[in-house]
Amino acid sequence: MKSFFGGRKRKAKAAEETGILLEALGGSHAIAWFDPDGIVLDANPMFCKVTGYGKEEIIGKPHTMFLAEGDPARSGTSKRIVSVQPGQAHSETVHCVTRDGDDIWLSATYLPITDGQGQLTKVMKIAHDITASVQASSSKTAHLLSQLDAISRAQGKVVYGLDGTIVEVNEKFLNMLGYSEQELMNQTHRKLLNPLYEKSDDYKDFWSSVAGGQFQSGRYERFTKDGTQKWLQCSYAPIRDGNGTQTGVVEFATDVSGRRRSNEQVDAISQVQACIEFKLTGEILTANQLFLDAVGYSLEEIKGKHHRIFMKDTDAGSEEYATHWERLAAGEIISGEVERRRKDGSTIWLVGSYNPVLGPDGKPYKVVKYAQDVTERRRAIGVLKSAMNRMARGDLSEQITDHFSEDFMALKMDFNDTQTKLKETIESVLQSTQRISAGTTEISDASNELSSRTESQAAALEQSAAAITEMAASVKSTAEIAENTRGVVEKTKARASAGSGVMSDAREAMDAISSSSSEISKITEVIDDIAFQTNLLALNAGVEAARAGEAGRGFAVVASEVRALAQRSSEAATQIAKLISTSAEQVQQGVGLVSKTGESLSEIETFVADVANMVGNIAAAASEQSGGLDEITSAISNLDDVTQKNAAMFEETNAATQLLANEVAALGQITASFKIGEDGSLSRIEPAARLASQKLRA
């Protein structure tokens, strides 16, 4: 019995202690109770305060009402409740939403509550509002991510798996080595290395260290897609998950190939130029051996000393020097040729530049001076300058005899050779000038004589042109007369031809008359025969009439008359025959005369044709002569123009010759100003030039 009541007391005391504990927790933690399905059974005031709900608003509601949009648990039974197993507590950070829609984060612990048989009856959620710390952490994370993004934009970034496989690469790195993303993804880190290095033990040790979580940084040799060597400043850092387990390696890289080349160039410059480094205030940090040899100091003698130990006292106290180091500290580069002082007090001339060196913050932190000793050059330039001044004054009598260093010996020899050649050139110019002066005089004389002849020739040509013009007019007139005569002769020839035709017709008519006369003679013969027969018949009739007697007396009378008529007819026929014969003779004479006249007319026609041809030839010749005279006149006119132009050109030649004479005289004065011998003189050529000028003016 005592044991029973003792047990009850212990349980009551435990319940009391639990209540006290819950009350204490309830003052600082949000507490809610859920059934195994996630339905809210109860909640303390702090839970209601944190979520913004009243208790009556959440009792009987699923716990998913507190979850943020997009949380997978909102679509079904909460795994955060179901996954709680008897005897197993579960803790996590939960993103929730208040009644007003504000985001809050709770650090929650889910405690399973079981019955006497060990069955899960409810879940107790004890939560603490960590919204402020989560937001602060998110802000810090965002800041870190922005910094990481900025670094990624400024530097190449590659993420590797622990085996060296490339799983992420940014564009900066791709551009740096000339690859595309597809060409590098899933490739190994070895792809970027020198084939000899990737097989070495050094590389195996390197990757083992970074894959083992060690940080590595330095300057590494890499190769682009086309095989070009690159030098990258790289940092390798481990990537860890939330539990601190390394999951990969990230590499940040910067191309320092140019910087490396610059450093190599600086090293190369330091091998051939004096180099000294200063603080921004002028204190000496270090110097190379070339500089130390130039100024005669050791490094221990100048280190920590101020730059003014190389300055003359007057220069060190100048206003310009007072601002020298201020300008350098401001980042200004100062260069030029300066005078400095050696340890032994002698002067040294340096040419170079003071170069501010910038630190990572972009501000100068030291000054480096690169310089060359140009003292010997200054001395050589001074000697050359003096010699050039003498040459400029025309003194070619002295050469450079000073001893120079090997760098300037060639310049000295070139100057002396130039002076010698110039001296020879001046002497040659003098001789040529004298010859030109003499030639100018001869040209002047020849030009004057040729000008006179040209003027005479021009006058003669003018007279010849006038005479030929008159002759051309006369020949042209003759040609016109010959042409007119040719026309008259042609007309005469035509008329002679017509007369010849008429005479031919007359001859034919005379021949016809002669033929007719012959026919008439034949007729008269017939008439005479008829008259003779008639007379004979009349005589026979008279005999018959006489026989007839008285009866035939009348017939006898008729016969007598007929006989008388026949007698007269015979006489008339005889006379006609004579006349016809005479006429025939005359016709024959006329035919002969007509024939002769025709022949004469034919000859006249021939002669007239010959005369016409001759006159035509004369006219053509006269016309041709007229054309030839015109051409001669034109040629003489052109020749006269050319002669006139020649005369003008001779005038210009005379003027040019006079100008040449003046220039030769001036050249003589110039050459006379040079000193090329010990007597320091040159013969002048003014007299010859003056003589030529006087002749030209004459």
XYZ file of C-alpha atoms in Angstrom:
698
model
C 0.000 0.000 0.000
C 2.822 2.244 0.923
C 4.522 1.380 -2.333
C 1.385 2.247 -4.250
C 0.990 5.642 -2.688
C 4.712 6.207 -2.968
C 4.524 5.603 -6.716
C 1.604 7.946 -7.038
C 3.480 10.625 -5.207
C 6.468 10.223 -7.452
C 4.279 10.521 -10.560
C 2.522 13.551 -9.174
C 5.834 15.134 -8.406
C 7.115 14.343 -11.912
C 3.964 15.810 -13.426
C 4.412 18.881 -11.301
C 7.994 19.201 -12.409
C 6.944 18.704 -16.019
C 4.344 21.429 -15.667
C 6.931 23.737 -14.174
C 9.299 22.902 -17.025
C 6.615 23.513 -19.640
C 5.674 26.764 -18.007
C 9.304 27.829 -18.028
C 9.717 26.789 -21.652
C 6.446 28.438 -22.582
C 7.786 31.785 -21.480
C 10.559 31.693 -24.086
C 9.553 29.068 -26.652
C 6.570 28.509 -28.872
C 4.984 25.139 -28.056
C 2.282 23.302 -29.971
C 0.843 19.814 -29.891
C -0.184 17.818 -32.955
C -1.718 14.430 -33.467
C 0.218 11.941 -35.606
C -1.552 13.306 -38.707
C -0.364 16.834 -38.039
C -3.649 18.281 -36.738
C -3.154 20.994 -34.132
C -4.324 19.868 -30.710
C -3.127 22.760 -28.592
C -0.675 25.660 -28.550
C 0.778 27.928 -25.903
C 0.449 31.747 -25.992
C 4.013 32.166 -27.293
C 3.236 29.964 -30.310
C 0.098 32.011 -30.989
C 2.102 35.221 -30.583
C 4.834 34.096 -32.954
C 2.404 32.910 -35.642
C -0.114 35.744 -35.139
C -3.083 33.385 -34.745
C -5.560 32.972 -31.910
C -5.694 29.504 -30.343
C -9.256 28.965 -31.527
C -8.131 29.705 -35.131
C -5.622 26.896 -35.220
C -7.119 24.101 -33.089
C -8.172 21.280 -35.404
C -6.304 22.730 -38.374
C -3.420 20.956 -40.151
C 0.064 22.106 -39.321
C 0.674 22.898 -43.059
C -1.205 26.169 -42.591
C 1.979 27.578 -41.045
C 4.258 26.545 -43.911
C 5.481 28.893 -46.654
C 4.125 28.758 -50.184
C 6.087 26.289 -52.285
C 6.948 24.040 -49.350
C 6.359 20.449 -50.537
C 4.681 19.593 -47.200
C 1.731 21.882 -48.034
C 0.544 19.411 -50.659
C 0.103 16.509 -48.230
C 0.736 15.104 -44.804
C 3.751 16.673 -43.155
C 6.782 14.511 -43.190
C 8.074 16.469 -40.268
C 5.290 14.932 -38.157
C 5.016 11.493 -39.684
C 8.771 10.940 -39.673
C 8.896 11.383 -35.913
C 9.244 7.918 -34.472
C 8.647 6.960 -30.890
C 11.702 7.659 -28.838
C 13.325 9.737 -31.653
C 13.339 13.524 -31.506
C 13.764 15.533 -34.725
C 15.159 19.071 -35.089
C 15.262 21.442 -38.069
C 14.840 25.031 -39.171
C 11.378 25.628 -40.563
C 10.330 28.440 -42.896
C 6.817 29.512 -41.801
C 4.316 32.228 -42.623
C 2.373 34.261 -40.018
C -1.315 35.060 -40.145
C -0.356 38.427 -41.759
C 1.745 36.689 -44.419
C 5.139 37.601 -42.964
C 7.993 35.148 -43.325
C 9.452 33.735 -40.117
C 12.013 31.049 -39.395
C 11.650 28.710 -36.438
C 14.268 26.451 -34.942
C 11.966 23.553 -34.076
C 12.349 20.306 -32.181
C 9.677 17.631 -32.613
C 9.266 15.360 -29.543
C 7.193 12.128 -29.864
C 4.714 11.382 -27.040
C 3.641 7.748 -26.609
C 1.085 5.882 -24.537
C 1.752 3.037 -22.165
C 2.081 0.618 -25.087
C 4.678 2.787 -26.815
C 2.314 3.958 -29.531
C 2.682 7.505 -30.846
C -0.239 9.540 -29.629
C 0.869 13.059 -30.245
C 3.860 15.221 -31.189
C 5.076 18.135 -29.174
C 6.757 20.921 -31.149
C 9.072 23.225 -29.245
C 10.227 26.150 -31.419
C 12.293 29.272 -31.082
C 11.934 32.289 -33.379
C 15.283 32.730 -35.173
C 14.017 35.046 -37.928
C 16.437 37.861 -37.034
C 19.488 35.604 -37.063
C 18.380 33.893 -40.297
C 17.856 37.244 -41.994
C 21.209 38.466 -40.709
C 22.805 35.273 -41.919
C 21.026 35.624 -45.266
C 22.279 39.201 -45.594
C 25.810 38.081 -44.804
C 25.459 35.189 -47.209
C 24.123 37.521 -49.915
C 27.058 39.846 -49.287
C 29.480 36.969 -49.544
C 27.759 35.754 -52.699
C 27.954 39.243 -54.234
C 31.645 39.359 -53.403
C 32.083 35.934 -54.899
C 30.185 37.072 -58.002
C 32.395 40.152 -58.271
C 35.485 37.962 -57.956
C 34.063 35.643 -60.615
C 33.570 38.573 -62.974
C 37.094 39.862 -62.374
C 38.857 36.494 -62.295
C 38.641 33.159 -63.990
C 36.768 30.614 -61.894
C 36.770 26.836 -62.215
C 35.085 24.286 -59.941
C 36.589 20.798 -59.886
C 35.441 17.531 -58.418
C 37.845 15.857 -56.013
C 39.155 13.778 -58.918
C 39.981 16.939 -60.895
C 36.968 16.814 -63.234
C 35.773 20.259 -64.317
C 32.136 20.712 -63.252
C 31.814 24.484 -63.603
C 33.795 27.172 -65.444
C 33.050 30.857 -65.979
C 33.388 32.866 -69.179
C 36.395 34.799 -67.889
C 38.419 31.601 -67.600
C 37.210 30.353 -70.992
C 38.282 33.588 -72.684
C 41.586 33.438 -70.847
C 42.533 30.093 -72.412
C 40.486 30.215 -75.621
C 38.163 27.279 -74.941
C 34.389 26.956 -75.164
C 32.398 25.616 -72.211
C 31.610 22.381 -74.055
C 35.323 21.788 -74.677
C 36.216 21.940 -70.966
C 33.199 20.534 -69.153
C 33.834 17.017 -67.787
C 37.499 17.281 -68.760
C 40.169 17.035 -66.088
C 42.484 19.660 -64.703
C 45.339 17.936 -66.558
C 44.026 19.220 -69.913
C 45.373 22.689 -69.083
C 48.880 21.562 -68.096
C 52.216 20.988 -69.734
C 52.193 17.275 -70.699
C 55.520 16.764 -68.941
C 54.291 18.373 -65.724
C 50.988 16.466 -65.553
C 52.865 13.163 -65.440
C 55.280 14.277 -62.743
C 55.207 13.424 -59.038
C 55.078 17.142 -58.260
C 51.673 17.399 -59.911
C 50.394 14.311 -58.104
C 51.471 15.838 -54.791
C 49.894 19.155 -55.760
C 46.483 17.690 -56.533
C 46.571 15.421 -53.513
C 47.071 18.465 -51.312
C 44.198 20.520 -52.789
C 41.900 17.476 -52.886
C 42.839 16.932 -49.239
C 41.583 20.377 -48.264
C 44.812 22.373 -48.336
C 44.823 25.892 -49.727
C 47.302 26.443 -52.587
C 48.231 29.643 -54.401
C 50.988 30.775 -56.713
C 51.968 31.462 -60.300
C 51.381 28.475 -62.566
C 52.142 27.694 -66.177
C 49.092 26.866 -68.276
C 48.446 26.445 -72.007
C 45.674 27.823 -74.208
C 43.708 25.826 -76.738
C 46.167 26.778 -79.526
C 49.178 25.833 -77.381
C 50.201 29.355 -76.339
C 51.934 29.533 -72.977
C 50.135 31.504 -70.255
C 51.122 32.356 -66.696
C 48.204 32.422 -64.251
C 48.132 33.627 -60.658
C 45.907 30.935 -59.132
C 44.329 30.191 -55.774
C 42.947 26.719 -55.036
C 40.510 26.399 -52.092
C 38.378 23.487 -50.817
C 34.581 23.500 -51.150
C 32.751 22.025 -48.122
C 29.125 21.171 -47.461
C 27.140 22.087 -44.367
C 28.745 19.268 -42.421
C 32.249 20.444 -43.257
C 32.920 17.609 -45.683
C 34.998 18.598 -48.730
C 33.040 18.112 -51.939
C 35.259 19.832 -54.473
C 37.941 22.422 -55.257
C 37.457 25.958 -56.567
C 40.179 27.754 -58.516
C 40.368 31.521 -59.000
C 42.836 32.596 -61.706
C 44.246 35.854 -63.060
C 46.281 36.121 -66.264
C 49.665 37.564 -65.237
C 51.485 36.712 -68.468
C 51.838 40.397 -69.281
C 53.005 41.146 -65.735
C 55.528 38.328 -65.949
C 56.786 39.651 -69.267
C 56.975 43.116 -67.719
C 58.991 41.728 -64.814
C 61.261 39.945 -67.244
C 61.656 43.190 -69.185
C 62.403 45.055 -65.960
C 65.032 42.452 -65.118
C 66.466 42.790 -68.615
C 66.516 46.591 -68.315
C 68.275 46.293 -64.968
C 71.011 44.320 -66.694
C 71.812 47.167 -69.102
C 70.693 50.318 -67.267
C 71.525 51.871 -63.945
C 68.653 51.289 -61.526
C 67.972 52.746 -58.082
C 64.906 52.544 -55.826
C 63.668 55.207 -53.393
C 61.007 55.658 -50.800
C 58.367 58.225 -51.703
C 60.271 60.698 -49.509
C 63.555 60.197 -51.381
C 65.457 57.795 -49.101
C 67.453 55.195 -51.017
C 66.237 51.597 -50.745
C 68.605 49.804 -53.099
C 70.562 50.211 -56.334
C 72.063 47.867 -58.901
C 75.759 47.573 -59.626
C 75.575 49.631 -62.815
C 74.289 52.613 -60.855
C 76.863 52.129 -58.096
C 79.685 51.975 -60.645
C 78.406 55.126 -62.346
C 78.364 57.255 -59.149
C 81.357 55.598 -57.457
C 79.550 54.507 -54.258
C 78.934 51.145 -52.652
C 75.397 50.137 -51.686
C 76.236 50.378 -47.970
C 77.362 53.991 -48.454
C 74.073 55.176 -49.955
C 71.367 52.878 -48.552
C 69.063 54.901 -46.298
C 70.614 58.195 -47.469
C 68.554 60.828 -49.245
C 68.677 61.314 -52.971
C 70.178 64.801 -52.498
C 73.642 63.288 -51.920
C 73.838 63.079 -55.724
C 72.775 66.714 -56.194
C 74.857 69.853 -56.357
C 74.205 72.090 -53.380
C 72.613 74.769 -55.551
C 70.225 72.272 -57.167
C 69.294 70.529 -53.911
C 68.057 73.816 -52.476
C 66.034 74.860 -55.535
C 62.246 75.242 -55.589
C 62.016 72.744 -58.434
C 63.715 70.048 -56.352
C 61.455 70.859 -53.393
C 58.441 69.680 -55.441
C 60.291 66.783 -57.099
C 59.301 64.110 -54.561
C 55.801 65.507 -54.099
C 55.139 65.028 -57.799
C 56.474 61.480 -57.676
C 54.373 60.667 -54.611
C 51.347 61.887 -56.575
C 52.089 59.289 -59.270
C 53.713 61.569 -61.852
C 56.525 60.149 -63.997
C 59.488 62.513 -64.299
C 62.008 61.972 -67.069
C 64.810 63.836 -68.749
C 68.542 64.468 -68.772
C 69.945 65.639 -65.427
C 73.277 66.650 -63.940
C 74.405 64.728 -60.856
C 77.491 64.484 -58.621
C 79.749 61.471 -58.168
C 81.350 60.455 -54.897
C 84.600 62.154 -55.972
C 82.718 65.390 -56.728
C 82.960 65.112 -60.511
C 79.937 65.733 -62.699
C 77.974 62.914 -64.213
C 75.098 63.336 -66.668
C 72.259 60.829 -66.491
C 69.279 60.416 -68.790
C 66.341 58.405 -67.520
C 63.065 58.492 -65.669
C 61.676 58.369 -62.136
C 58.795 55.879 -62.154
C 56.322 55.629 -59.255
C 55.469 51.976 -58.511
C 51.832 51.347 -57.577
C 50.758 48.965 -54.830
C 47.671 46.720 -54.758
C 45.596 49.714 -53.673
C 46.613 51.610 -56.804
C 48.703 54.125 -54.878
C 52.481 54.683 -55.236
C 54.600 53.081 -52.538
C 58.102 53.515 -53.982
C 59.976 55.114 -56.883
C 62.275 53.320 -59.310
C 64.682 55.259 -61.459
C 66.206 53.817 -64.624
C 69.098 55.808 -66.024
C 72.011 55.747 -68.414
C 75.332 57.503 -67.995
C 75.518 59.985 -70.880
C 78.495 61.996 -69.603
C 80.702 60.863 -72.458
C 77.902 61.576 -74.888
C 77.497 65.088 -73.467
C 81.242 65.725 -73.879
C 81.206 64.364 -77.417
C 78.138 66.439 -78.255
C 79.870 69.533 -76.868
C 82.931 68.987 -79.052
C 80.738 68.254 -82.066
C 78.626 71.324 -81.350
C 81.736 73.522 -81.288
C 82.951 71.985 -84.541
C 79.515 72.448 -86.108
C 79.524 76.102 -85.043
C 82.888 76.584 -86.772
C 81.492 74.882 -89.840
C 78.395 77.100 -89.686
C 80.691 80.151 -89.717
C 82.388 78.751 -92.822
C 85.577 77.591 -91.131
C 86.504 74.263 -92.701
C 90.180 74.405 -91.776
C 90.057 72.443 -88.498
C 88.972 68.878 -87.812
C 88.032 67.145 -84.551
C 91.128 65.728 -82.834
C 89.669 64.926 -79.384
C 89.641 61.298 -78.270
C 86.155 59.823 -77.916
C 84.854 56.541 -76.618
C 84.219 53.791 -79.119
C 80.533 54.736 -79.355
C 81.393 58.203 -80.676
C 84.560 57.493 -82.661
C 82.488 56.614 -85.716
C 80.600 59.914 -85.344
C 83.902 61.799 -85.059
C 85.271 60.100 -88.176
C 82.016 60.737 -90.046
C 82.165 64.423 -89.106
C 85.785 64.755 -90.227
C 84.991 62.919 -93.464
C 81.983 65.177 -93.996
C 84.112 68.272 -93.395
C 86.740 67.026 -95.846
C 84.115 66.270 -98.488
C 82.448 69.639 -97.886
C 85.806 71.370 -98.271
C 86.428 69.503 -101.519
C 82.890 70.328 -102.620
C 83.379 74.050 -101.914
C 86.639 74.033 -103.864
C 84.904 72.207 -106.707
C 82.003 74.668 -106.537
C 84.496 77.544 -106.738
C 86.135 76.081 -109.819
C 82.765 75.315 -111.373
C 81.593 78.832 -110.567
C 84.577 80.326 -112.323
C 83.934 78.125 -115.341
C 80.246 79.031 -115.265
C 81.196 82.716 -115.101
C 83.434 82.361 -118.147
C 80.756 80.368 -119.928
C 78.203 83.032 -119.037
C 80.366 85.654 -120.752
C 80.618 83.496 -123.880
C 76.888 82.854 -123.805
C 76.308 86.585 -123.465
C 78.489 87.368 -126.497
C 76.921 84.603 -128.567
C 73.433 85.666 -127.518
C 74.067 89.278 -128.503
C 75.456 88.270 -131.910
C 72.693 85.763 -132.510
C 70.105 88.320 -131.449
C 71.499 90.808 -133.982
C 71.468 88.193 -136.724
C 67.989 87.179 -135.810
C 66.768 90.763 -136.061
C 68.393 91.089 -139.524
C 66.894 87.809 -140.588
C 63.509 88.946 -139.350
C 63.753 92.130 -141.438
C 64.814 90.151 -144.539
C 61.992 87.713 -144.007
C 59.558 90.565 -143.709
C 60.739 92.011 -147.066
C 60.667 88.571 -148.696
C 57.179 88.042 -147.405
C 56.060 91.357 -148.941
C 57.678 90.518 -152.318
C 56.219 87.045 -152.388
C 52.840 88.484 -151.499
C 53.026 90.794 -154.537
C 54.238 87.914 -156.749
C 51.424 85.758 -155.495
C 48.937 88.464 -156.415
C 50.478 88.733 -159.918
C 50.476 84.966 -160.413
C 46.921 84.818 -159.189
C 45.975 87.509 -161.757
C 47.835 85.576 -164.500
C 45.992 82.441 -163.491
C 42.685 84.277 -163.759
C 43.623 85.654 -167.246
C 44.787 82.193 -168.353
C 41.525 80.781 -167.117
C 39.584 83.409 -169.118
C 41.763 82.727 -172.200
C 41.119 79.070 -171.772
C 37.422 79.814 -171.916
C 37.804 81.863 -175.111
C 39.956 79.153 -176.698
C 37.390 76.563 -175.767
C 34.726 78.656 -177.467
C 36.998 79.079 -180.543
C 37.616 75.368 -180.574
C 33.881 74.800 -180.451
C 33.294 77.214 -183.327
C 36.148 75.691 -185.361
C 34.623 72.314 -184.791
C 31.264 73.681 -185.927
C 32.909 75.264 -189.084
C 34.603 72.004 -189.893
C 31.213 70.352 -189.736
C 29.696 73.015 -192.014
C 32.557 72.581 -194.497
C 31.992 68.873 -194.444
C 28.320 69.486 -195.204
C 29.291 71.943 -198.011
C 31.662 69.397 -199.493
C 28.934 66.832 -199.456
C 26.589 69.361 -201.140
C 29.256 70.157 -203.771
C 29.759 66.473 -204.353
C 25.988 66.190 -204.807
C 26.042 69.151 -207.250
C 28.906 67.551 -209.165
C 26.976 64.320 -209.314
C 23.857 66.210 -210.473
C 25.927 68.011 -213.139
C 27.074 64.657 -214.475
C 23.484 63.491 -214.632
C 22.469 66.728 -216.363
C 25.331 66.231 -218.865
C 23.942 62.840 -219.593
C 20.483 64.358 -220.079
C 21.873 67.031 -222.415
C 23.568 64.310 -224.396
C 20.240 62.535 -224.603
C 18.603 65.832 -225.645
C 21.348 66.363 -228.213
C 20.818 62.845 -229.519
C 17.080 63.495 -229.581
C 17.691 66.786 -231.463
C 19.985 65.003 -233.890
C 17.408 62.272 -234.474
C 14.712 64.896 -234.700
C 16.774 66.847 -237.217
C 17.417 63.660 -239.116
C 13.726 62.807 -239.020
C 12.876 66.352 -240.109
C 15.360 66.049 -242.912
C 13.829 62.741 -243.963
C 10.361 64.284 -243.647
C 11.407 67.180 -245.897
C 12.733 64.742 -248.435
C 9.491 62.831 -248.266
C 7.508 66.068 -248.426
C 9.447 67.150 -251.434
C 8.665 63.903 -253.012
C 5.068 64.404 -252.104
C 5.042 67.686 -253.804
C 2.271 70.112 -253.185
C 0.577 67.758 -250.821
C 3.571 67.514 -248.723
C 4.347 71.195 -248.767
C 2.665 71.821 -245.409
C 4.279 68.844 -243.981
C 7.598 70.100 -245.341
C 7.005 73.397 -243.570
C 6.365 71.532 -240.341
C 9.368 69.355 -240.908
C 11.413 72.453 -241.541
C 10.201 73.985 -238.302
C 10.840 70.788 -236.462
C 14.261 70.669 -237.948
C 14.899 74.237 -236.912
C 13.612 73.432 -233.403
C 15.822 70.348 -233.289
C 18.682 72.473 -234.415
C 18.050 74.967 -231.621
C 17.569 72.145 -229.137
C 20.867 70.706 -230.189
C 22.514 74.060 -229.839
C 20.847 74.640 -226.505
C 21.903 71.197 -225.353
C 25.403 71.957 -226.531
C 25.411 75.206 -224.588
C 23.900 73.528 -221.541
C 26.533 70.835 -221.788
C 29.190 73.489 -221.913
C 27.650 75.322 -219.003
C 27.279 72.095 -217.071
C 30.827 71.174 -217.907
C 31.976 74.582 -216.791
C 29.793 74.297 -213.707
C 31.176 70.811 -213.023
C 34.689 72.145 -213.256
C 33.794 74.996 -210.966
C 32.048 72.561 -208.627
C 35.149 70.408 -208.668
C 37.208 73.459 -207.855
C 34.699 74.351 -205.111
C 34.863 70.803 -203.774
C 38.639 71.071 -203.711
C 38.467 74.408 -201.983
C 35.893 73.111 -199.517
C 38.085 70.085 -198.856
C 41.071 72.288 -198.297
C 38.946 74.580 -196.129
C 37.778 71.552 -194.106
C 41.324 70.353 -193.709
C 42.368 73.841 -192.650
C 39.514 73.996 -190.187
C 40.498 70.552 -188.849
C 44.050 71.733 -188.425
C 42.746 74.923 -186.811
C 40.593 72.807 -184.515
C 43.631 70.709 -183.612
C 45.707 73.816 -183.068
C 42.920 75.374 -181.006
C 42.681 72.147 -178.925
C 46.434 72.231 -178.400
C 46.198 75.898 -177.490
C 43.304 75.106 -175.130
C 45.369 72.372 -173.474
C 48.331 74.689 -173.224
C 46.187 77.469 -171.824
C 44.645 74.935 -169.382
C 48.100 73.803 -168.351
C 49.135 77.426 -167.979
C 46.051 78.113 -165.865
C 46.663 74.997 -163.735
C 50.326 75.864 -163.356
C 49.423 79.427 -162.480
C 46.873 78.177 -159.934
C 49.406 75.716 -158.513
C 52.008 78.481 -158.424
C 49.477 80.687 -156.676
C 48.814 77.944 -154.081
C 52.529 77.317 -153.687
C 53.144 81.019 -153.245
C 50.390 81.088 -150.629
C 52.104 78.230 -148.788
C 55.452 79.964 -149.161
C 53.870 83.159 -147.891
C 52.374 81.250 -144.920
C 55.685 79.476 -144.257
C 57.579 82.749 -144.445
C 54.974 84.290 -142.148
C 55.422 81.403 -139.691
C 59.169 81.659 -140.072
C 58.863 85.352 -139.388
C 56.811 84.602 -136.253
C 59.346 82.001 -135.133
C 62.134 84.445 -135.827
C 60.319 87.099 -133.816
C 59.834 84.585 -130.993
C 63.484 83.606 -131.253
C 64.373 87.246 -130.946
C 62.160 87.481 -127.849
C 63.682 84.279 -126.494
C 67.134 85.699 -127.050
C 66.022 88.685 -125.022
C 64.836 86.306 -122.296
C 68.049 84.318 -122.639
C 69.992 87.514 -122.193
C 67.941 88.297 -119.091
C 68.413 84.747 -117.757
C 72.108 84.946 -118.526
C 72.297 88.219 -116.643
C 70.434 86.618 -113.718
C 72.792 83.632 -113.909
C 75.732 86.011 -113.857
C 74.325 87.685 -110.766
C 73.705 84.293 -109.102
C 77.215 83.187 -109.993
C 78.541 86.379 -108.431
C 76.466 85.711 -105.306
C 77.698 82.099 -105.255
C 81.209 83.442 -105.518
C 80.609 85.621 -102.489
C 79.217 82.615 -100.565
C 82.127 80.356 -101.437
C 84.522 83.168 -100.627
C 83.138 83.187 -97.077
C 84.468 79.656 -96.441
C 87.835 79.174 -94.859
C 89.417 76.099 -96.382
C 93.143 76.852 -96.164
C 95.710 78.334 -93.857
C 95.475 81.752 -95.540
C 91.719 81.632 -94.916
C 90.791 83.025 -98.339
C 89.182 82.072 -101.613
C 89.589 83.861 -104.940
C 86.443 85.712 -105.941
C 84.643 85.592 -109.269
C 82.828 88.931 -109.177
C 84.888 90.516 -112.038
C 83.885 87.861 -114.565
C 80.271 87.982 -113.500
C 80.232 91.763 -113.555
C 81.723 91.764 -117.095
C 79.018 89.374 -118.287
C 76.363 91.537 -116.687
C 77.702 94.673 -118.353
C 77.726 92.991 -121.760
C 74.171 91.869 -121.272
C 73.036 95.380 -120.425
C 74.834 96.709 -123.500
